[in-house]
Tab-separated table of C-alpha atoms in Angstrom:
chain	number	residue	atom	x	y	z
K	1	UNK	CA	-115.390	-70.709	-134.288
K	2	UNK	CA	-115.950	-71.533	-137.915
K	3	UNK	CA	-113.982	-70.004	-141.310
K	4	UNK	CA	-114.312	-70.377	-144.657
K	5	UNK	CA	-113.599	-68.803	-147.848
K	6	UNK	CA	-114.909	-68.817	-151.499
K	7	UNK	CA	-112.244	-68.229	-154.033
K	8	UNK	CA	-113.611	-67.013	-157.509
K	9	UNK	CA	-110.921	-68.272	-159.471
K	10	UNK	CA	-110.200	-71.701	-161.240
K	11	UNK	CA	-109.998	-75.231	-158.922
K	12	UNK	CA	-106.369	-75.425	-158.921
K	13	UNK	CA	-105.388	-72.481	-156.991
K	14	UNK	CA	-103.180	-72.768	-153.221
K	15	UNK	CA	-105.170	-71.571	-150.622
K	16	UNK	CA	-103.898	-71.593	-146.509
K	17	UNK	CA	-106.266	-71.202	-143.787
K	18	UNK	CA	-103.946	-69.949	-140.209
K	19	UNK	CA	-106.119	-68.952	-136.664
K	20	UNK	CA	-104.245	-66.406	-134.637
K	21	UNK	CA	-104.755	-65.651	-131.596
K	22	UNK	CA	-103.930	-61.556	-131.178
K	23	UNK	CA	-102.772	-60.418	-127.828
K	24	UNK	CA	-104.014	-56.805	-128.503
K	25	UNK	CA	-107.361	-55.811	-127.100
K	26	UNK	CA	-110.254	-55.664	-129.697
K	27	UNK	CA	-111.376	-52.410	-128.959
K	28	UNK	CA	-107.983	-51.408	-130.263
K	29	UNK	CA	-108.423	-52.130	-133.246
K	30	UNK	CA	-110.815	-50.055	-136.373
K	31	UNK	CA	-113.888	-51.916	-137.183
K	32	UNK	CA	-112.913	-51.465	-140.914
K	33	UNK	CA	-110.464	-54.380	-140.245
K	34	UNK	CA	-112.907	-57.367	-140.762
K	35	UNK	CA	-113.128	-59.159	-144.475
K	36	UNK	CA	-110.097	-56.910	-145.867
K	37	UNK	CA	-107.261	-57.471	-147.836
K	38	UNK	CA	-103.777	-56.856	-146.506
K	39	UNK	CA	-100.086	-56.941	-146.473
K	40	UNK	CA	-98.005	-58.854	-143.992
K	41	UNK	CA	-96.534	-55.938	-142.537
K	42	UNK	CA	-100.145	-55.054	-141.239
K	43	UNK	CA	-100.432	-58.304	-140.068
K	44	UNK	CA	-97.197	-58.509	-138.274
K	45	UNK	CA	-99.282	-57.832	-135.078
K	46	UNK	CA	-98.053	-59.323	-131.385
K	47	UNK	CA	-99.955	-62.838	-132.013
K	48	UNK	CA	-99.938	-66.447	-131.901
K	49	UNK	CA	-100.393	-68.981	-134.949
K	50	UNK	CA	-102.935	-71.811	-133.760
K	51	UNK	CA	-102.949	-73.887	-136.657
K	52	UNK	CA	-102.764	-74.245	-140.393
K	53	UNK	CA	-104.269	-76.003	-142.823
K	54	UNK	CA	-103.836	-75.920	-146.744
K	55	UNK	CA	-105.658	-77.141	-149.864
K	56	UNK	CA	-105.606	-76.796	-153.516
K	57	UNK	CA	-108.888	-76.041	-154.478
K	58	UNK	CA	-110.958	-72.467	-154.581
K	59	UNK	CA	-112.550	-73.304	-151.112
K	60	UNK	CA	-111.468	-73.582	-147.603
K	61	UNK	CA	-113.123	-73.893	-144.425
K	62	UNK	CA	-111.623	-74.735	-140.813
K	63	UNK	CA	-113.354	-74.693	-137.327
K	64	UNK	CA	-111.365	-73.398	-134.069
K	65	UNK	CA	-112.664	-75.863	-131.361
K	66	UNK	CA	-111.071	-74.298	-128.120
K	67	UNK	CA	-112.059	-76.138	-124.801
K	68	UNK	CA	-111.600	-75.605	-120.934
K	69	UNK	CA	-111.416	-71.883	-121.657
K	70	UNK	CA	-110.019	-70.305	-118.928
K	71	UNK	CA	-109.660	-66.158	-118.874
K	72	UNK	CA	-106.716	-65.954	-120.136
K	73	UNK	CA	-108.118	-67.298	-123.432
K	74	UNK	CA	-110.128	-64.327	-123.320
K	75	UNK	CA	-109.255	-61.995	-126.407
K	76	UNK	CA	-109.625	-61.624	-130.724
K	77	UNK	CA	-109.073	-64.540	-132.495
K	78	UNK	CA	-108.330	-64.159	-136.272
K	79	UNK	CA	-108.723	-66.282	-139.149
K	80	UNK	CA	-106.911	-65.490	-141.842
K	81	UNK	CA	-106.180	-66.896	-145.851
K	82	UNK	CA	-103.728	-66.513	-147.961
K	83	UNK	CA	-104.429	-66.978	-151.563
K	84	UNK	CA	-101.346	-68.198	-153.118
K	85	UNK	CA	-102.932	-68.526	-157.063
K	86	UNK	CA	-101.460	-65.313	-158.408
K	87	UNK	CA	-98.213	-63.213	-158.613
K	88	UNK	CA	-98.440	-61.908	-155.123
K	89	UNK	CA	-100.447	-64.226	-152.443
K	90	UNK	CA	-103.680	-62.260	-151.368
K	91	UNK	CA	-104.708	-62.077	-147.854
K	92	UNK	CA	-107.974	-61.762	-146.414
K	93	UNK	CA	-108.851	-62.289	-142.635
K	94	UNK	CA	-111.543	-61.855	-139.752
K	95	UNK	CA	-111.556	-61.597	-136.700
K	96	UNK	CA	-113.830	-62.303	-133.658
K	97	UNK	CA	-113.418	-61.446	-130.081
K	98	UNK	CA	-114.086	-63.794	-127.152
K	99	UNK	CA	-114.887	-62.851	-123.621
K	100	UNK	CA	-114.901	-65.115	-120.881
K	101	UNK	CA	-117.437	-64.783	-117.884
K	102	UNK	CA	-115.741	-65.952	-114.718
K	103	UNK	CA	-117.726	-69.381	-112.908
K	104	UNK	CA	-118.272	-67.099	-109.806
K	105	UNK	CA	-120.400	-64.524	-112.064
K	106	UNK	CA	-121.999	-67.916	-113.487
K	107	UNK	CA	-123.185	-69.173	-109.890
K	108	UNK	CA	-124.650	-65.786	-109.052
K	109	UNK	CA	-126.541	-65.636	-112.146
K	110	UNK	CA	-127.791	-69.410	-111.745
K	111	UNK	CA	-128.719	-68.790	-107.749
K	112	UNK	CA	-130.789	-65.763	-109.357
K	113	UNK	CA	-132.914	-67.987	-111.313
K	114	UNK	CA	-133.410	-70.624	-109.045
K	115	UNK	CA	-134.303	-67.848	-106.510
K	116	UNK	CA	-136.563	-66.481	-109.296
K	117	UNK	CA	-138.468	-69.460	-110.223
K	118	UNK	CA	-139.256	-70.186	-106.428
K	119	UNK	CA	-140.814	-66.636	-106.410
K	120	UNK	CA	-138.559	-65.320	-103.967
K	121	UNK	CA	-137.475	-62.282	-106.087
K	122	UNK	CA	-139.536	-60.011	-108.096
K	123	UNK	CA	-138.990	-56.839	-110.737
K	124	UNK	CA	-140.422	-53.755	-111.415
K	125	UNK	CA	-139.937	-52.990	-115.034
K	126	UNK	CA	-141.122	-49.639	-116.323
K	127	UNK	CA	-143.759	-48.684	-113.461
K	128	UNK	CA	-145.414	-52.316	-113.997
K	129	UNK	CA	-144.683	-54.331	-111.227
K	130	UNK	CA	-144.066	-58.889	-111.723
K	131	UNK	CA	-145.797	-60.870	-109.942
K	132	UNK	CA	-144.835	-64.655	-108.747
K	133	UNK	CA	-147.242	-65.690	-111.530
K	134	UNK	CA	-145.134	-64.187	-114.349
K	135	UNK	CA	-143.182	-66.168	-116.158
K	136	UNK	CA	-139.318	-64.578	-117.305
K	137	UNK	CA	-137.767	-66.162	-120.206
K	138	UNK	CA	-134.269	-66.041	-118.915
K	139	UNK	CA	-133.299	-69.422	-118.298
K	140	UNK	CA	-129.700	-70.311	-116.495
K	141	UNK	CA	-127.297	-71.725	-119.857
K	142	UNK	CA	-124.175	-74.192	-118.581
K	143	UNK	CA	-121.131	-73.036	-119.705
């Protein structure tokens, strides 16, 4: 998952980059909540600091590599700034949710296909009925 963040002020400002992992469900949460500004006590949220990076400059970016994702990885993952230039630090954050599909639901979508592309399975789609000749541009991804 990639970040980053444009600052329109001058070169010099302090700028923090954090991913959080939040434990609450994103369907909880207003979709108003993406690219806003707010206070830490509406960020004080049951969640996890990842990491943390910081630069002087105006811009900031950071990618979230996350690997062997199991399930329980499954949930919103924030990224958030803090712009430390002025009086009071700004703070500006987004969030993305990730869901997992389980290996098992991976291996009966991947039989499917293989089944499919041996012509051993056809679809009717709207009245109009597939024929082995038809070509489906579903393809099986690895995960």
């Amino acid at each position: 998952m990639a970040c980053s963040f444009r600052g329109a002020r001058s070169p010099s400002c302090s700028l923090e980059i954090q991913w959080w992992y939040i434990k609450n469900h994103w369907q909880d949460k207003p979709a108003h909540l993406t690219n806003n500004i707010a206070t830490m006590e509406e960020m004080s949220e049951d969640s996890t600091k990842i990491s943390v990076v910081k630069v002087v400059g105006s811009n900031i970016s950071h990618k979230l590599r996350l690997s062997s994702v199991k399930a329980s990885d499954e949930g919103t993952y924030e990224c958030r700034v803090i712009d430390n230039s002025g009086a009071v630090a700004q703070h500006h954050r987004v969030r993305a949710y990730l869901q997992v599909n389980s290996q098992e639901s991976h291996d009966v979508r991947l039989q499917e296909a293989r089944q499919w592309r041996r012509g051993s399975h056809q679809t009717s789609h709207a009245g109009s009925r597939r024929g082995d000749e038809e070509e489906t541009g579903w393809q099986p991804q690895s995960l």
